[in-house]
């Protein structure tokens, strides 16, 4: 949703406003950083992983991860087993049903991504990608902690 005063913004503020709006839209339609679908897809990508590694990778609190993992386990989508290398941790892996659910989540995400950029030609997508990569590199150098 564009603000009434958008037309009076200078070009830099219009760019920022569009990035802001796009960011909010992406957060609303994505799987979420600690969602069940995101965890299933992460396990499909990486194979077995410890609960601690999963929590760190997702950037969520251990209690939040435990709750979601418990629900996935109760649904028969993952298995938790004691780690053979560190008895204080649990290894997590997908069951066959979890593999299927992760594949379905990937398919839906891919369809959503196709739809999100359907308004652009392939040439426009390439130009946008090049510009975003340039901005991303610059912002990483300027604003990320070193």
JSON list of C-alpha atoms in Angstrom, two decimals:
[
{"chain": "A", "resi": 1, "resn": "UNK", "atom": "CA", "xyz": [0.00, 0.00, 0.00]},
{"chain": "A", "resi": 2, "resn": "UNK", "atom": "CA", "xyz": [1.50, 3.29, -1.05]},
{"chain": "A", "resi": 3, "resn": "UNK", "atom": "CA", "xyz": [1.27, 6.28, 1.26]},
{"chain": "A", "resi": 4, "resn": "UNK", "atom": "CA", "xyz": [-0.54, 9.46, 0.21]},
{"chain": "A", "resi": 5, "resn": "UNK", "atom": "CA", "xyz": [2.71, 11.42, 0.41]},
{"chain": "A", "resi": 6, "resn": "UNK", "atom": "CA", "xyz": [4.60, 8.85, -1.74]},
{"chain": "A", "resi": 7, "resn": "UNK", "atom": "CA", "xyz": [4.44, 11.11, -4.79]},
{"chain": "A", "resi": 8, "resn": "UNK", "atom": "CA", "xyz": [6.19, 13.88, -2.85]},
{"chain": "A", "resi": 9, "resn": "UNK", "atom": "CA", "xyz": [9.08, 11.61, -1.82]},
{"chain": "A", "resi": 10, "resn": "UNK", "atom": "CA", "xyz": [12.47, 12.00, -3.46]},
{"chain": "A", "resi": 11, "resn": "UNK", "atom": "CA", "xyz": [13.82, 9.02, -5.43]},
{"chain": "A", "resi": 12, "resn": "UNK", "atom": "CA", "xyz": [15.82, 7.59, -2.49]},
{"chain": "A", "resi": 13, "resn": "UNK", "atom": "CA", "xyz": [12.82, 7.61, -0.18]},
{"chain": "A", "resi": 14, "resn": "UNK", "atom": "CA", "xyz": [10.66, 6.04, -2.88]},
{"chain": "A", "resi": 15, "resn": "UNK", "atom": "CA", "xyz": [13.24, 3.25, -3.23]},
{"chain": "A", "resi": 16, "resn": "UNK", "atom": "CA", "xyz": [13.35, 2.69, 0.53]},
{"chain": "A", "resi": 17, "resn": "UNK", "atom": "CA", "xyz": [9.55, 2.68, 0.76]},
{"chain": "A", "resi": 18, "resn": "UNK", "atom": "CA", "xyz": [9.37, 0.03, -1.97]},
{"chain": "A", "resi": 19, "resn": "UNK", "atom": "CA", "xyz": [12.00, -2.11, -0.25]},
{"chain": "A", "resi": 20, "resn": "UNK", "atom": "CA", "xyz": [10.04, -1.76, 3.00]},
{"chain": "A", "resi": 21, "resn": "UNK", "atom": "CA", "xyz": [6.76, -2.80, 1.36]},
{"chain": "A", "resi": 22, "resn": "UNK", "atom": "CA", "xyz": [8.40, -5.71, -0.46]},
{"chain": "A", "resi": 23, "resn": "UNK", "atom": "CA", "xyz": [10.04, -6.89, 2.77]},
{"chain": "A", "resi": 24, "resn": "UNK", "atom": "CA", "xyz": [6.71, -6.91, 4.59]},
{"chain": "A", "resi": 25, "resn": "UNK", "atom": "CA", "xyz": [5.02, -8.79, 1.76]},
{"chain": "A", "resi": 26, "resn": "UNK", "atom": "CA", "xyz": [7.79, -11.39, 1.71]},
{"chain": "A", "resi": 27, "resn": "UNK", "atom": "CA", "xyz": [7.57, -11.88, 5.48]},
{"chain": "A", "resi": 28, "resn": "UNK", "atom": "CA", "xyz": [3.81, -12.35, 5.23]},
{"chain": "A", "resi": 29, "resn": "UNK", "atom": "CA", "xyz": [3.93, -14.95, 2.46]},
{"chain": "A", "resi": 30, "resn": "UNK", "atom": "CA", "xyz": [7.09, -16.85, 3.44]},
{"chain": "A", "resi": 31, "resn": "UNK", "atom": "CA", "xyz": [7.28, -19.98, 5.53]},
{"chain": "A", "resi": 32, "resn": "UNK", "atom": "CA", "xyz": [8.61, -18.03, 8.52]},
{"chain": "A", "resi": 33, "resn": "UNK", "atom": "CA", "xyz": [11.99, -18.55, 10.11]},
{"chain": "A", "resi": 34, "resn": "UNK", "atom": "CA", "xyz": [10.91, -21.20, 12.61]},
{"chain": "A", "resi": 35, "resn": "UNK", "atom": "CA", "xyz": [7.92, -22.71, 10.85]},
{"chain": "A", "resi": 36, "resn": "UNK", "atom": "CA", "xyz": [7.32, -26.42, 10.41]},
{"chain": "A", "resi": 37, "resn": "UNK", "atom": "CA", "xyz": [7.65, -26.13, 6.62]},
{"chain": "A", "resi": 38, "resn": "UNK", "atom": "CA", "xyz": [10.95, -24.27, 6.91]},
{"chain": "A", "resi": 39, "resn": "UNK", "atom": "CA", "xyz": [12.34, -26.90, 9.26]},
{"chain": "A", "resi": 40, "resn": "UNK", "atom": "CA", "xyz": [11.26, -29.74, 6.96]},
{"chain": "A", "resi": 41, "resn": "UNK", "atom": "CA", "xyz": [12.88, -28.04, 3.96]},
{"chain": "A", "resi": 42, "resn": "UNK", "atom": "CA", "xyz": [16.06, -27.36, 5.93]},
{"chain": "A", "resi": 43, "resn": "UNK", "atom": "CA", "xyz": [16.29, -31.02, 6.93]},
{"chain": "A", "resi": 44, "resn": "UNK", "atom": "CA", "xyz": [15.70, -32.09, 3.33]},
{"chain": "A", "resi": 45, "resn": "UNK", "atom": "CA", "xyz": [18.52, -29.79, 2.19]},
{"chain": "A", "resi": 46, "resn": "UNK", "atom": "CA", "xyz": [21.01, -30.74, 4.91]},
{"chain": "A", "resi": 47, "resn": "UNK", "atom": "CA", "xyz": [20.13, -34.24, 6.01]},
{"chain": "A", "resi": 48, "resn": "UNK", "atom": "CA", "xyz": [20.44, -35.15, 9.70]},
{"chain": "A", "resi": 49, "resn": "UNK", "atom": "CA", "xyz": [21.17, -32.20, 11.94]},
{"chain": "A", "resi": 50, "resn": "UNK", "atom": "CA", "xyz": [21.35, -31.69, 15.68]},
{"chain": "A", "resi": 51, "resn": "UNK", "atom": "CA", "xyz": [18.63, -29.78, 17.45]},
{"chain": "A", "resi": 52, "resn": "UNK", "atom": "CA", "xyz": [21.24, -27.22, 18.53]},
{"chain": "A", "resi": 53, "resn": "UNK", "atom": "CA", "xyz": [22.48, -26.72, 14.95]},
{"chain": "A", "resi": 54, "resn": "UNK", "atom": "CA", "xyz": [18.90, -26.32, 13.75]},
{"chain": "A", "resi": 55, "resn": "UNK", "atom": "CA", "xyz": [18.16, -23.71, 16.41]},
{"chain": "A", "resi": 56, "resn": "UNK", "atom": "CA", "xyz": [21.32, -21.76, 15.59]},
{"chain": "A", "resi": 57, "resn": "UNK", "atom": "CA", "xyz": [20.73, -21.92, 11.84]},
{"chain": "A", "resi": 58, "resn": "UNK", "atom": "CA", "xyz": [17.14, -20.69, 12.13]},
{"chain": "A", "resi": 59, "resn": "UNK", "atom": "CA", "xyz": [18.03, -17.99, 14.66]},
{"chain": "A", "resi": 60, "resn": "UNK", "atom": "CA", "xyz": [15.24, -18.97, 17.04]},
{"chain": "A", "resi": 61, "resn": "UNK", "atom": "CA", "xyz": [15.14, -19.68, 20.77]},
{"chain": "A", "resi": 62, "resn": "UNK", "atom": "CA", "xyz": [15.73, -23.29, 21.87]},
{"chain": "A", "resi": 63, "resn": "UNK", "atom": "CA", "xyz": [12.28, -23.40, 23.52]},
{"chain": "A", "resi": 64, "resn": "UNK", "atom": "CA", "xyz": [10.59, -22.32, 20.30]},
{"chain": "A", "resi": 65, "resn": "UNK", "atom": "CA", "xyz": [12.53, -24.93, 18.34]},
{"chain": "A", "resi": 66, "resn": "UNK", "atom": "CA", "xyz": [11.63, -27.66, 20.85]},
{"chain": "A", "resi": 67, "resn": "UNK", "atom": "CA", "xyz": [7.94, -26.84, 20.53]},
{"chain": "A", "resi": 68, "resn": "UNK", "atom": "CA", "xyz": [7.93, -26.98, 16.72]},
{"chain": "A", "resi": 69, "resn": "UNK", "atom": "CA", "xyz": [10.14, -30.08, 16.66]},
{"chain": "A", "resi": 70, "resn": "UNK", "atom": "CA", "xyz": [7.80, -31.78, 19.13]},
{"chain": "A", "resi": 71, "resn": "UNK", "atom": "CA", "xyz": [4.84, -31.08, 16.85]},
{"chain": "A", "resi": 72, "resn": "UNK", "atom": "CA", "xyz": [6.71, -32.41, 13.82]},
{"chain": "A", "resi": 73, "resn": "UNK", "atom": "CA", "xyz": [7.68, -35.54, 15.74]},
{"chain": "A", "resi": 74, "resn": "UNK", "atom": "CA", "xyz": [4.09, -36.08, 16.95]},
{"chain": "A", "resi": 75, "resn": "UNK", "atom": "CA", "xyz": [2.91, -35.75, 13.34]},
{"chain": "A", "resi": 76, "resn": "UNK", "atom": "CA", "xyz": [5.37, -38.47, 12.29]},
{"chain": "A", "resi": 77, "resn": "UNK", "atom": "CA", "xyz": [7.38, -36.13, 10.06]},
{"chain": "A", "resi": 78, "resn": "UNK", "atom": "CA", "xyz": [10.71, -36.30, 11.92]},
{"chain": "A", "resi": 79, "resn": "UNK", "atom": "CA", "xyz": [12.58, -38.60, 14.27]},
{"chain": "A", "resi": 80, "resn": "UNK", "atom": "CA", "xyz": [14.72, -37.45, 17.19]},
{"chain": "A", "resi": 81, "resn": "UNK", "atom": "CA", "xyz": [17.46, -39.79, 18.30]},
{"chain": "A", "resi": 82, "resn": "UNK", "atom": "CA", "xyz": [20.30, -39.29, 20.80]},
{"chain": "A", "resi": 83, "resn": "UNK", "atom": "CA", "xyz": [23.48, -38.17, 19.06]},
{"chain": "A", "resi": 84, "resn": "UNK", "atom": "CA", "xyz": [26.14, -40.85, 18.88]},
{"chain": "A", "resi": 85, "resn": "UNK", "atom": "CA", "xyz": [28.89, -38.22, 19.15]},
{"chain": "A", "resi": 86, "resn": "UNK", "atom": "CA", "xyz": [27.40, -36.04, 21.92]},
{"chain": "A", "resi": 87, "resn": "UNK", "atom": "CA", "xyz": [24.90, -37.57, 24.33]},
{"chain": "A", "resi": 88, "resn": "UNK", "atom": "CA", "xyz": [23.69, -34.09, 25.36]},
{"chain": "A", "resi": 89, "resn": "UNK", "atom": "CA", "xyz": [22.17, -33.45, 21.93]},
{"chain": "A", "resi": 90, "resn": "UNK", "atom": "CA", "xyz": [19.54, -35.01, 19.73]},
{"chain": "A", "resi": 91, "resn": "UNK", "atom": "CA", "xyz": [19.90, -35.73, 16.04]},
{"chain": "A", "resi": 92, "resn": "UNK", "atom": "CA", "xyz": [16.87, -34.91, 13.91]},
{"chain": "A", "resi": 93, "resn": "UNK", "atom": "CA", "xyz": [16.04, -36.58, 10.61]},
{"chain": "A", "resi": 94, "resn": "UNK", "atom": "CA", "xyz": [13.06, -36.72, 8.28]},
{"chain": "A", "resi": 95, "resn": "UNK", "atom": "CA", "xyz": [10.79, -39.73, 8.12]},
{"chain": "A", "resi": 96, "resn": "UNK", "atom": "CA", "xyz": [9.40, -40.83, 4.75]},
{"chain": "A", "resi": 97, "resn": "UNK", "atom": "CA", "xyz": [6.27, -38.77, 5.48]},
{"chain": "A", "resi": 98, "resn": "UNK", "atom": "CA", "xyz": [8.55, -35.83, 6.33]},
{"chain": "A", "resi": 99, "resn": "UNK", "atom": "CA", "xyz": [10.39, -36.24, 3.02]},
{"chain": "A", "resi": 100, "resn": "UNK", "atom": "CA", "xyz": [7.06, -36.10, 1.20]},
{"chain": "A", "resi": 101, "resn": "UNK", "atom": "CA", "xyz": [5.88, -33.05, 3.16]},
{"chain": "A", "resi": 102, "resn": "UNK", "atom": "CA", "xyz": [9.20, -31.26, 2.52]},
{"chain": "A", "resi": 103, "resn": "UNK", "atom": "CA", "xyz": [8.96, -31.99, -1.22]},
{"chain": "A", "resi": 104, "resn": "UNK", "atom": "CA", "xyz": [5.41, -30.60, -1.28]},
{"chain": "A", "resi": 105, "resn": "UNK", "atom": "CA", "xyz": [6.55, -27.47, 0.59]},
{"chain": "A", "resi": 106, "resn": "UNK", "atom": "CA", "xyz": [9.37, -26.97, -1.94]},
{"chain": "A", "resi": 107, "resn": "UNK", "atom": "CA", "xyz": [6.95, -27.33, -4.83]},
{"chain": "A", "resi": 108, "resn": "UNK", "atom": "CA", "xyz": [4.54, -24.76, -3.35]},
{"chain": "A", "resi": 109, "resn": "UNK", "atom": "CA", "xyz": [7.40, -22.36, -2.65]},
{"chain": "A", "resi": 110, "resn": "UNK", "atom": "CA", "xyz": [8.68, -22.71, -6.22]},
{"chain": "A", "resi": 111, "resn": "UNK", "atom": "CA", "xyz": [5.21, -22.01, -7.59]},
{"chain": "A", "resi": 112, "resn": "UNK", "atom": "CA", "xyz": [4.94, -18.95, -5.36]},
{"chain": "A", "resi": 113, "resn": "UNK", "atom": "CA", "xyz": [8.33, -17.68, -6.53]},
{"chain": "A", "resi": 114, "resn": "UNK", "atom": "CA", "xyz": [7.32, -18.10, -10.17]},
{"chain": "A", "resi": 115, "resn": "UNK", "atom": "CA", "xyz": [4.11, -16.17, -9.53]},
{"chain": "A", "resi": 116, "resn": "UNK", "atom": "CA", "xyz": [5.90, -13.40, -7.63]},
{"chain": "A", "resi": 117, "resn": "UNK", "atom": "CA", "xyz": [8.03, -12.47, -10.63]},
{"chain": "A", "resi": 118, "resn": "UNK", "atom": "CA", "xyz": [5.54, -13.26, -13.41]},
{"chain": "A", "resi": 119, "resn": "UNK", "atom": "CA", "xyz": [5.06, -9.52, -14.00]},
{"chain": "A", "resi": 120, "resn": "UNK", "atom": "CA", "xyz": [8.67, -9.27, -15.27]},
{"chain": "A", "resi": 121, "resn": "UNK", "atom": "CA", "xyz": [10.23, -10.48, -18.51]},
{"chain": "A", "resi": 122, "resn": "UNK", "atom": "CA", "xyz": [13.36, -12.64, -18.28]},
{"chain": "A", "resi": 123, "resn": "UNK", "atom": "CA", "xyz": [15.45, -9.61, -19.30]},
{"chain": "A", "resi": 124, "resn": "UNK", "atom": "CA", "xyz": [13.84, -7.48, -16.58]},
{"chain": "A", "resi": 125, "resn": "UNK", "atom": "CA", "xyz": [14.47, -10.22, -14.02]},
{"chain": "A", "resi": 126, "resn": "UNK", "atom": "CA", "xyz": [18.15, -10.33, -15.00]},
{"chain": "A", "resi": 127, "resn": "UNK", "atom": "CA", "xyz": [18.47, -6.54, -14.76]},
{"chain": "A", "resi": 128, "resn": "UNK", "atom": "CA", "xyz": [16.72, -6.51, -11.37]},
{"chain": "A", "resi": 129, "resn": "UNK", "atom": "CA", "xyz": [18.98, -9.30, -10.11]},
{"chain": "A", "resi": 130, "resn": "UNK", "atom": "CA", "xyz": [22.13, -7.44, -11.16]},
{"chain": "A", "resi": 131, "resn": "UNK", "atom": "CA", "xyz": [20.95, -4.23, -9.48]},
{"chain": "A", "resi": 132, "resn": "UNK", "atom": "CA", "xyz": [19.92, -6.01, -6.26]},
{"chain": "A", "resi": 133, "resn": "UNK", "atom": "CA", "xyz": [23.25, -7.86, -6.10]},
{"chain": "A", "resi": 134, "resn": "UNK", "atom": "CA", "xyz": [25.07, -4.55, -6.50]},
{"chain": "A", "resi": 135, "resn": "UNK", "atom": "CA", "xyz": [23.02, -2.93, -3.70]},
{"chain": "A", "resi": 136, "resn": "UNK", "atom": "CA", "xyz": [23.40, -5.98, -1.48]},
{"chain": "A", "resi": 137, "resn": "UNK", "atom": "CA", "xyz": [27.18, -6.01, -1.85]},
{"chain": "A", "resi": 138, "resn": "UNK", "atom": "CA", "xyz": [27.42, -2.30, -1.12]},
{"chain": "A", "resi": 139, "resn": "UNK", "atom": "CA", "xyz": [25.12, -2.47, 1.90]},
{"chain": "A", "resi": 140, "resn": "UNK", "atom": "CA", "xyz": [27.00, -5.49, 3.27]},
{"chain": "A", "resi": 141, "resn": "UNK", "atom": "CA", "xyz": [30.24, -3.51, 3.15]},
{"chain": "A", "resi": 142, "resn": "UNK", "atom": "CA", "xyz": [28.67, -0.40, 4.67]},
{"chain": "A", "resi": 143, "resn": "UNK", "atom": "CA", "xyz": [26.28, -1.69, 7.30]},
{"chain": "A", "resi": 144, "resn": "UNK", "atom": "CA", "xyz": [27.16, -5.21, 8.41]},
{"chain": "A", "resi": 145, "resn": "UNK", "atom": "CA", "xyz": [29.22, -5.65, 11.55]},
{"chain": "A", "resi": 146, "resn": "UNK", "atom": "CA", "xyz": [32.73, -6.76, 10.78]}
]
